[in-house]
mmCIF file of C-alpha atoms in Angstrom:
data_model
loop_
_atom_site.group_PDB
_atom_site.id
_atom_site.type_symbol
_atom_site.label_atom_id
_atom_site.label_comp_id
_atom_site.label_asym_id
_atom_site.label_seq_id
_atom_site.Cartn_x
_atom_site.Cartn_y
_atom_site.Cartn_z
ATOM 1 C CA UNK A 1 0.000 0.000 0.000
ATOM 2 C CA UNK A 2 1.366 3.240 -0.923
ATOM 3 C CA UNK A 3 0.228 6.746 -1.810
ATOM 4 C CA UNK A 4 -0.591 7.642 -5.365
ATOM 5 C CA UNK A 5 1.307 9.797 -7.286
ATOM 6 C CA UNK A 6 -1.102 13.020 -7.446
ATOM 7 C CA UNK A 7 -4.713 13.738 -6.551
ATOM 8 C CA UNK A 8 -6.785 16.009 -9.383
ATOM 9 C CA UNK A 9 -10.380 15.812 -8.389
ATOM 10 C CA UNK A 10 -12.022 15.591 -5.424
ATOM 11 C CA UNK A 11 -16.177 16.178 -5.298
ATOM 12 C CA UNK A 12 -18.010 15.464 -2.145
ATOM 13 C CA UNK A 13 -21.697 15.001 -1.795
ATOM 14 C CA UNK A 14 -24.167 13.913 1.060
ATOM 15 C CA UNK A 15 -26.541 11.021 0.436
ATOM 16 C CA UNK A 16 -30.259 10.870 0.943
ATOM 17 C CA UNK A 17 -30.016 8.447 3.873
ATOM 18 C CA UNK A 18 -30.942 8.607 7.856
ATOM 19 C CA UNK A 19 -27.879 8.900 9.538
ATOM 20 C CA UNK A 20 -26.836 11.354 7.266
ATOM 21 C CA UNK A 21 -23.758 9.502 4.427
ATOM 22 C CA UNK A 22 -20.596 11.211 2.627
ATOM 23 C CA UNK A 23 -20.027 10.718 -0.501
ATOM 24 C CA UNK A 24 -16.225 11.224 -1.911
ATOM 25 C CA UNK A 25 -15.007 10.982 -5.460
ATOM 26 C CA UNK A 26 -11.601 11.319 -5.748
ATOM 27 C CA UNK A 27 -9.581 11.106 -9.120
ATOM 28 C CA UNK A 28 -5.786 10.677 -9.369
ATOM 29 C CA UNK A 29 -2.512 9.462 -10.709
ATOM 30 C CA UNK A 30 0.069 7.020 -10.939
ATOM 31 C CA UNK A 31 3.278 6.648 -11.870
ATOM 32 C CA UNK A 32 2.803 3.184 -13.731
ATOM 33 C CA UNK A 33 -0.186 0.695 -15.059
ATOM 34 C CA UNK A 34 -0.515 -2.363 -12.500
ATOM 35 C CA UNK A 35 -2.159 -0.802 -9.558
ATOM 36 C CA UNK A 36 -4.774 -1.989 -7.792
ATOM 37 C CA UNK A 37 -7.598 -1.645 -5.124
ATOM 38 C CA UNK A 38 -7.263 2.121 -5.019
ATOM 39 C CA UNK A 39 -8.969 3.279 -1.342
ATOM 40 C CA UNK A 40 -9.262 6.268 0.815
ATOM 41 C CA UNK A 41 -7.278 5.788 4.275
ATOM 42 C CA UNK A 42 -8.713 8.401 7.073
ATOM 43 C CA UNK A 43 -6.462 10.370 9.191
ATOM 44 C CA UNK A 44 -6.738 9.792 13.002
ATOM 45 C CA UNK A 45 -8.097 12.648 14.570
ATOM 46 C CA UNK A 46 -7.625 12.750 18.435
ATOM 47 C CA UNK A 47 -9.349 16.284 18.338
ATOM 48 C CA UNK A 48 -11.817 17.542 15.911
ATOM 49 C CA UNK A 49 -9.956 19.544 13.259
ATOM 50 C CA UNK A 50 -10.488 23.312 13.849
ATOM 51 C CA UNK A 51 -11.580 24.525 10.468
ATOM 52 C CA UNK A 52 -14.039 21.051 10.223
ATOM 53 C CA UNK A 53 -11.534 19.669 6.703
ATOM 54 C CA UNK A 54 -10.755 15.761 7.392
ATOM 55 C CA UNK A 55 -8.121 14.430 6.035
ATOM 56 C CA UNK A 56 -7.522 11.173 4.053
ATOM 57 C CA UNK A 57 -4.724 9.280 2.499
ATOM 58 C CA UNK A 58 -5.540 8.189 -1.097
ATOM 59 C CA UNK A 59 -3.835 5.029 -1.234
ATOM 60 C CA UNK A 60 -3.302 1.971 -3.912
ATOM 61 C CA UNK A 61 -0.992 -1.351 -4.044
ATOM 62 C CA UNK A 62 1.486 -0.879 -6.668
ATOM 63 C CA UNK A 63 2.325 -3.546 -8.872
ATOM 64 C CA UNK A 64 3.921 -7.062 -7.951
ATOM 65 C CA UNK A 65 5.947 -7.297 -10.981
ATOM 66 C CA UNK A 66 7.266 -5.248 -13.938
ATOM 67 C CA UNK A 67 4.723 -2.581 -15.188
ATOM 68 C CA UNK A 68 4.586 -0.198 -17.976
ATOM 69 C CA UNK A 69 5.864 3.284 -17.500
ATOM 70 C CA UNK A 70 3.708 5.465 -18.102
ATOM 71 C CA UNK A 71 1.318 7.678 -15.767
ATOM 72 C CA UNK A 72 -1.973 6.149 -15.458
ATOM 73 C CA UNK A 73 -5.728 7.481 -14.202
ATOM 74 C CA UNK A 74 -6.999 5.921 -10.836
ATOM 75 C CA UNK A 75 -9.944 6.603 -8.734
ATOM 76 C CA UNK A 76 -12.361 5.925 -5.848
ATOM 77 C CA UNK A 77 -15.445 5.971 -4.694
ATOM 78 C CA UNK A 78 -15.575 6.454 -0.780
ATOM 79 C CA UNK A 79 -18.808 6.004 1.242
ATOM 80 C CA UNK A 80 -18.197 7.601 4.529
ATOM 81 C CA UNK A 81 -20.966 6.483 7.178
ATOM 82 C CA UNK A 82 -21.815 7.494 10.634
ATOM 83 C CA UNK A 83 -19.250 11.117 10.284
ATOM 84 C CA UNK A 84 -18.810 13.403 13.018
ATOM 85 C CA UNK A 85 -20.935 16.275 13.423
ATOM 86 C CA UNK A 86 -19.369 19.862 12.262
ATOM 87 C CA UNK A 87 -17.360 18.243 8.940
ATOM 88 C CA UNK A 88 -17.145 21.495 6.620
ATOM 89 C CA UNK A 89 -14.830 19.133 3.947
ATOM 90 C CA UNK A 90 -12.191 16.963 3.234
ATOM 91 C CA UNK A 91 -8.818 16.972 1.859
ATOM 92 C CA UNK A 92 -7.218 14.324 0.151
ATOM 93 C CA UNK A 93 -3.696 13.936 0.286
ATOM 94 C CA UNK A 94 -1.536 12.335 -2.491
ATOM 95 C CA UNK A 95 2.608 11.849 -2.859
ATOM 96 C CA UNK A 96 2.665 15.102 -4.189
ATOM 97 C CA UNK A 97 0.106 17.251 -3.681
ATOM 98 C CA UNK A 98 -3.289 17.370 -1.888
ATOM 99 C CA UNK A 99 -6.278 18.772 -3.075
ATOM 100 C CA UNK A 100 -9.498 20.087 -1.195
ATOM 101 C CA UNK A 101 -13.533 19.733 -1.740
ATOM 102 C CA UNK A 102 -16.331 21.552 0.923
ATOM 103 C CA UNK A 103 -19.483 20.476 1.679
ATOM 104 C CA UNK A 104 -22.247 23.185 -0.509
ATOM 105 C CA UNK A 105 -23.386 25.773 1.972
ATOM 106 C CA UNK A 106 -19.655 25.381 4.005
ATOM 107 C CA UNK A 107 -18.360 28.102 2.880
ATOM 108 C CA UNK A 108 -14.309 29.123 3.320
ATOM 109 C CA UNK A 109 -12.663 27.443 5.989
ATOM 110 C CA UNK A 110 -12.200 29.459 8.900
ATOM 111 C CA UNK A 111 -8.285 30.829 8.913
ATOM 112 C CA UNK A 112 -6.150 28.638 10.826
ATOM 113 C CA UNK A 113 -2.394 29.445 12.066
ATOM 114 C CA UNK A 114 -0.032 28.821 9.915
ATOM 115 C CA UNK A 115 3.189 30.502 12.044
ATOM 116 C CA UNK A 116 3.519 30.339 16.032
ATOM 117 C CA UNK A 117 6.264 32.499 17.329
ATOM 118 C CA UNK A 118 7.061 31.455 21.189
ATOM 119 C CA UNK A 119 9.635 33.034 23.888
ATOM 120 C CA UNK A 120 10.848 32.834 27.323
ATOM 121 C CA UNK A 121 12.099 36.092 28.436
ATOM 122 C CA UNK A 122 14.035 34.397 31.681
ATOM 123 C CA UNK A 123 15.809 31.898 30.039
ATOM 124 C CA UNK A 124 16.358 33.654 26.328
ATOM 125 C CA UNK A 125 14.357 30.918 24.657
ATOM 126 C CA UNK A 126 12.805 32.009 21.041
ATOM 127 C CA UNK A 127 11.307 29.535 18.915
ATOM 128 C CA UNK A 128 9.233 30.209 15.672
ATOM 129 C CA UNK A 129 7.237 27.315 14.236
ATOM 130 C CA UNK A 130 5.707 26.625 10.965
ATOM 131 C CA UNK A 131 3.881 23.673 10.665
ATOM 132 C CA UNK A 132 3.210 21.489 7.316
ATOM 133 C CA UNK A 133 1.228 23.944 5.965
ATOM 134 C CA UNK A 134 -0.790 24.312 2.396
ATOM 135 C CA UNK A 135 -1.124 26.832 -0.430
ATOM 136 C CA UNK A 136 -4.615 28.685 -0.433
ATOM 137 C CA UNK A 137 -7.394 26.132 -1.869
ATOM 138 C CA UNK A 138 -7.513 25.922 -5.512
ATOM 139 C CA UNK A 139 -6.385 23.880 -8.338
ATOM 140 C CA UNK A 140 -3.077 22.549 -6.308
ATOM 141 C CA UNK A 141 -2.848 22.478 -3.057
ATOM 142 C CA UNK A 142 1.379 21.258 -2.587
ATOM 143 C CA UNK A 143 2.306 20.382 0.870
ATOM 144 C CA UNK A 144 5.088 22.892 2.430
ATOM 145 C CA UNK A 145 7.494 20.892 4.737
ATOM 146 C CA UNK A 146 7.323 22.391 7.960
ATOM 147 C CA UNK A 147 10.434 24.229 9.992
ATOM 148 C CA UNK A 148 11.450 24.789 13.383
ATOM 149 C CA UNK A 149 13.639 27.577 14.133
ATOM 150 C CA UNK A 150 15.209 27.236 18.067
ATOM 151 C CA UNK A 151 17.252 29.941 19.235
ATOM 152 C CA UNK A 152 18.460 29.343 22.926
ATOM 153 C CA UNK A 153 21.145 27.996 25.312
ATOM 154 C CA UNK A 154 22.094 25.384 22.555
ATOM 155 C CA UNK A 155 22.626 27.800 20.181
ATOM 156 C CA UNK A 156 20.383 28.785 16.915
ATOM 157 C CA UNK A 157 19.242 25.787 15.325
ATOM 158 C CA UNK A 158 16.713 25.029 12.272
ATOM 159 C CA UNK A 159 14.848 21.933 11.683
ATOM 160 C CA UNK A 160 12.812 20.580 9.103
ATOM 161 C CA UNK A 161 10.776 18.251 7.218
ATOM 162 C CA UNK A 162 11.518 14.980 8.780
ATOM 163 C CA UNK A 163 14.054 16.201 11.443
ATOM 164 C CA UNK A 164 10.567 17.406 13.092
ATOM 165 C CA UNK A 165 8.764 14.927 15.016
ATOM 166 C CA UNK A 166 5.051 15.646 15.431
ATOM 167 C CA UNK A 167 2.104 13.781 17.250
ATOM 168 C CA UNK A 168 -1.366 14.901 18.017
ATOM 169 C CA UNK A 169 -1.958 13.654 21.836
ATOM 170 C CA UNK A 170 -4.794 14.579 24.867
ATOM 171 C CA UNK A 171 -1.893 17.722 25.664
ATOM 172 C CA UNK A 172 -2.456 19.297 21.993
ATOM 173 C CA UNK A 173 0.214 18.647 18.870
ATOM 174 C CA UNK A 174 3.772 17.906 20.870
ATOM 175 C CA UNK A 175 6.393 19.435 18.212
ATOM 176 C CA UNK A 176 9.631 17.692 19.089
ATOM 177 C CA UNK A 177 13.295 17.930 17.936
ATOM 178 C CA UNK A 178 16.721 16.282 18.906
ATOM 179 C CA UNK A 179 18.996 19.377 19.927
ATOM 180 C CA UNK A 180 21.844 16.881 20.957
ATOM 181 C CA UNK A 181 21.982 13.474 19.976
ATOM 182 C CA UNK A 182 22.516 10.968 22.506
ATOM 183 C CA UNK A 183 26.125 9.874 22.901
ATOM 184 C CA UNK A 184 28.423 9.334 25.364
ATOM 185 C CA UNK A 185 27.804 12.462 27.414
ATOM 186 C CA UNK A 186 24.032 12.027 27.194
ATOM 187 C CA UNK A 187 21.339 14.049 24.803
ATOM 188 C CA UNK A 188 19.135 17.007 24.682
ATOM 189 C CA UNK A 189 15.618 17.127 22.934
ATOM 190 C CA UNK A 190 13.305 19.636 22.985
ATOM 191 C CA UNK A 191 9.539 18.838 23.066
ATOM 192 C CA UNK A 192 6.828 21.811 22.614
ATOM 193 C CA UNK A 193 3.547 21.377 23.835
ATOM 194 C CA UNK A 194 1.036 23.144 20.922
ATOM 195 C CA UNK A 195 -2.992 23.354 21.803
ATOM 196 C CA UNK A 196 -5.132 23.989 19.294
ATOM 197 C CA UNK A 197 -5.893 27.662 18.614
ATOM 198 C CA UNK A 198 -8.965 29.206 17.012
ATOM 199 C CA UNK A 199 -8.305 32.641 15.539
ATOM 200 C CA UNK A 200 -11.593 33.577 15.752
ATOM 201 C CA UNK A 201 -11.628 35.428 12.639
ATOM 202 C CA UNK A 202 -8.892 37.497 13.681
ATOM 203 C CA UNK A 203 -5.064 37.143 11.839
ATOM 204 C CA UNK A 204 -3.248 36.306 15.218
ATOM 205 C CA UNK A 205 -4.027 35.263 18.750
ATOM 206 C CA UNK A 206 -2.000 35.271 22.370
ATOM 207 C CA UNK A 207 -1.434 31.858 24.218
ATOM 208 C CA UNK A 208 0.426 30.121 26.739
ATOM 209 C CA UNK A 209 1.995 26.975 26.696
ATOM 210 C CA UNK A 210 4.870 24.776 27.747
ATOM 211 C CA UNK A 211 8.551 23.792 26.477
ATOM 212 C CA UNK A 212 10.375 20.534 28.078
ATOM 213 C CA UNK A 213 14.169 19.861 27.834
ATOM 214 C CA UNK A 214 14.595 16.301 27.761
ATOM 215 C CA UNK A 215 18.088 15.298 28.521
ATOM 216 C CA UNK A 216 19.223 10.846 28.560
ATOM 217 C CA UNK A 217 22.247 9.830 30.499
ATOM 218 C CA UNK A 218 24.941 8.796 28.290
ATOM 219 C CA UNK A 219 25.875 5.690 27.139
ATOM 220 C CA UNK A 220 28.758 4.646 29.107
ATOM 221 C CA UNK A 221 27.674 4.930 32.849
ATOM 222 C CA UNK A 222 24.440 3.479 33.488
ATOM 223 C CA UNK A 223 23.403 3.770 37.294
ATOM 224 C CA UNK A 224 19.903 3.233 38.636
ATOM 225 C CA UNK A 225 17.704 6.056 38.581
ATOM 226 C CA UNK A 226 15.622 7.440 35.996
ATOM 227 C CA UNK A 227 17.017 7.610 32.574
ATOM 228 C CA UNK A 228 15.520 10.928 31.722
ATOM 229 C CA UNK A 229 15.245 14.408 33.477
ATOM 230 C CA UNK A 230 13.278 17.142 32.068
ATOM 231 C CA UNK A 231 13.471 20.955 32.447
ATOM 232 C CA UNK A 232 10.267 22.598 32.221
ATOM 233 C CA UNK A 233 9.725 25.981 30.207
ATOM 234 C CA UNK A 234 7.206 28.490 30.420
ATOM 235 C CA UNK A 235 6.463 29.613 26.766
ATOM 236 C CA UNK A 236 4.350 32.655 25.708
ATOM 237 C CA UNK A 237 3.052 32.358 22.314
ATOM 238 C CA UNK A 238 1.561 33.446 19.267
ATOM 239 C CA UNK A 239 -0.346 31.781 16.902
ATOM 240 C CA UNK A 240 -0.369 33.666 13.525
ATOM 241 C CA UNK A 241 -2.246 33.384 9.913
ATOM 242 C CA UNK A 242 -0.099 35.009 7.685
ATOM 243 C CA UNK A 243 -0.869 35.514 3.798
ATOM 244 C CA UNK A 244 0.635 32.478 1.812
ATOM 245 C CA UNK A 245 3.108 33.842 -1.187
#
């Protein structure tokens, strides 16, 4: 199972049934002929999504064997039963790109924060985040790898793309990144702690939230005791929609 190459139409429609059924459409590409039982994989949600978009993986087995190279039309049909209440859309995500249909009468999703700037005046800690973000909706939606900038005691340090580590848990989104690797002297992460915001309309909003050092005893003593300490830090934030160039 694997992601196809590119998603280029998505239509959504509600069927006349009691509860209330999703229809999704979705048309794509691949890179070869050969592939089989194309299906629509849905994100796990631990919290409702803000601006009410779902999110699904539009997935396919490539071939077994050798296939002819040439890019080939795939679709789906997806009949989504018993989904939550509040779903303004969905957004179907591909290898490279990701494309987005509303429900009629949903309107523009409401903005969501696309930048969060966070500091901690005691202990000169600035960190600016940019999660994986999208281009406005519209013919092609491509999927911006998100960055982590971490100014500090360490130093100034950017991350990104896979040198992020990000998982949606009861605290909010926990953004984490390895400052340190763990060798001989021990390691240093950083883990921040990211609830979800609603701008209420409004192009930024003030929050507070929490940053946790994470430092492992290194390799070459290993005494009882716990193998992790942590180092709490008091972040003051700002979550930010700013216009997409």
């Amino acid at each position: 199972m694997e992601k196809i190459l590119e998603v280029t139409e998505v239509k959504l429609a509600v069927l006349e049934s009691f509860p209330p059924k999703l229809r999704i459409d979705t048309l794509g590409k691949v890179p070869t002929g050969g592939w089989s039982n194309p299906r629509l994989k849905p994100h796990i949600h631990i919290q409702a999504p803000p601006d009410g978009i779902y999110g699904f993986d539009f997935v396919a087995d490539p071939p077994a064997g050798p296939a002819v190279e040439i890019i080939s039309p795939i679709e789906v049909t997806d009949i989504w039963e018993n989904s939550p209440g509040g779903v303004k859309g969905v957004r179907i995500h591909a290898a490279q790109n990701s494309k987005t249909a509303l429900l009629a009468g949903a309107g523009q999703p409401e903005r969501q924060p696309n930048r969060f700037t966070l500091t901690d005046s005691s202990k000169g800690t600035r960190i600016v985040f940019f999660p994986r973000t999208l281009t406005p909706l519209g013919t092609s939606e491509s999927a911006a790898e998100a960055q982590l900038e971490y100014h500090g005691l360490e130093g100034q340090l950017v991350f990104r793309g896979d040198e992020i580590a990000q998982e949606q848990t009861a605290l909010g989104l926990v953004v984490s990144v390895v400052l340190k690797p763990n060798a001989d002297a021990g390691g240093l992460d950083f883990a921040l702690i990211l609830p979800p915001v609603n701008l209420g309309g409004e192009a930024h909003q003030d929050f507070d939230t929490l940053g946790i050092r994470i430092r492992s005893r290194g390799r070459l003593i290993n005494p009882a005791g716990a193998e992790l300490t942590y180092d709490v830090v008091h972040l003051k934030g700002v979550a930010e929609d700013i216009p997409v160039l």
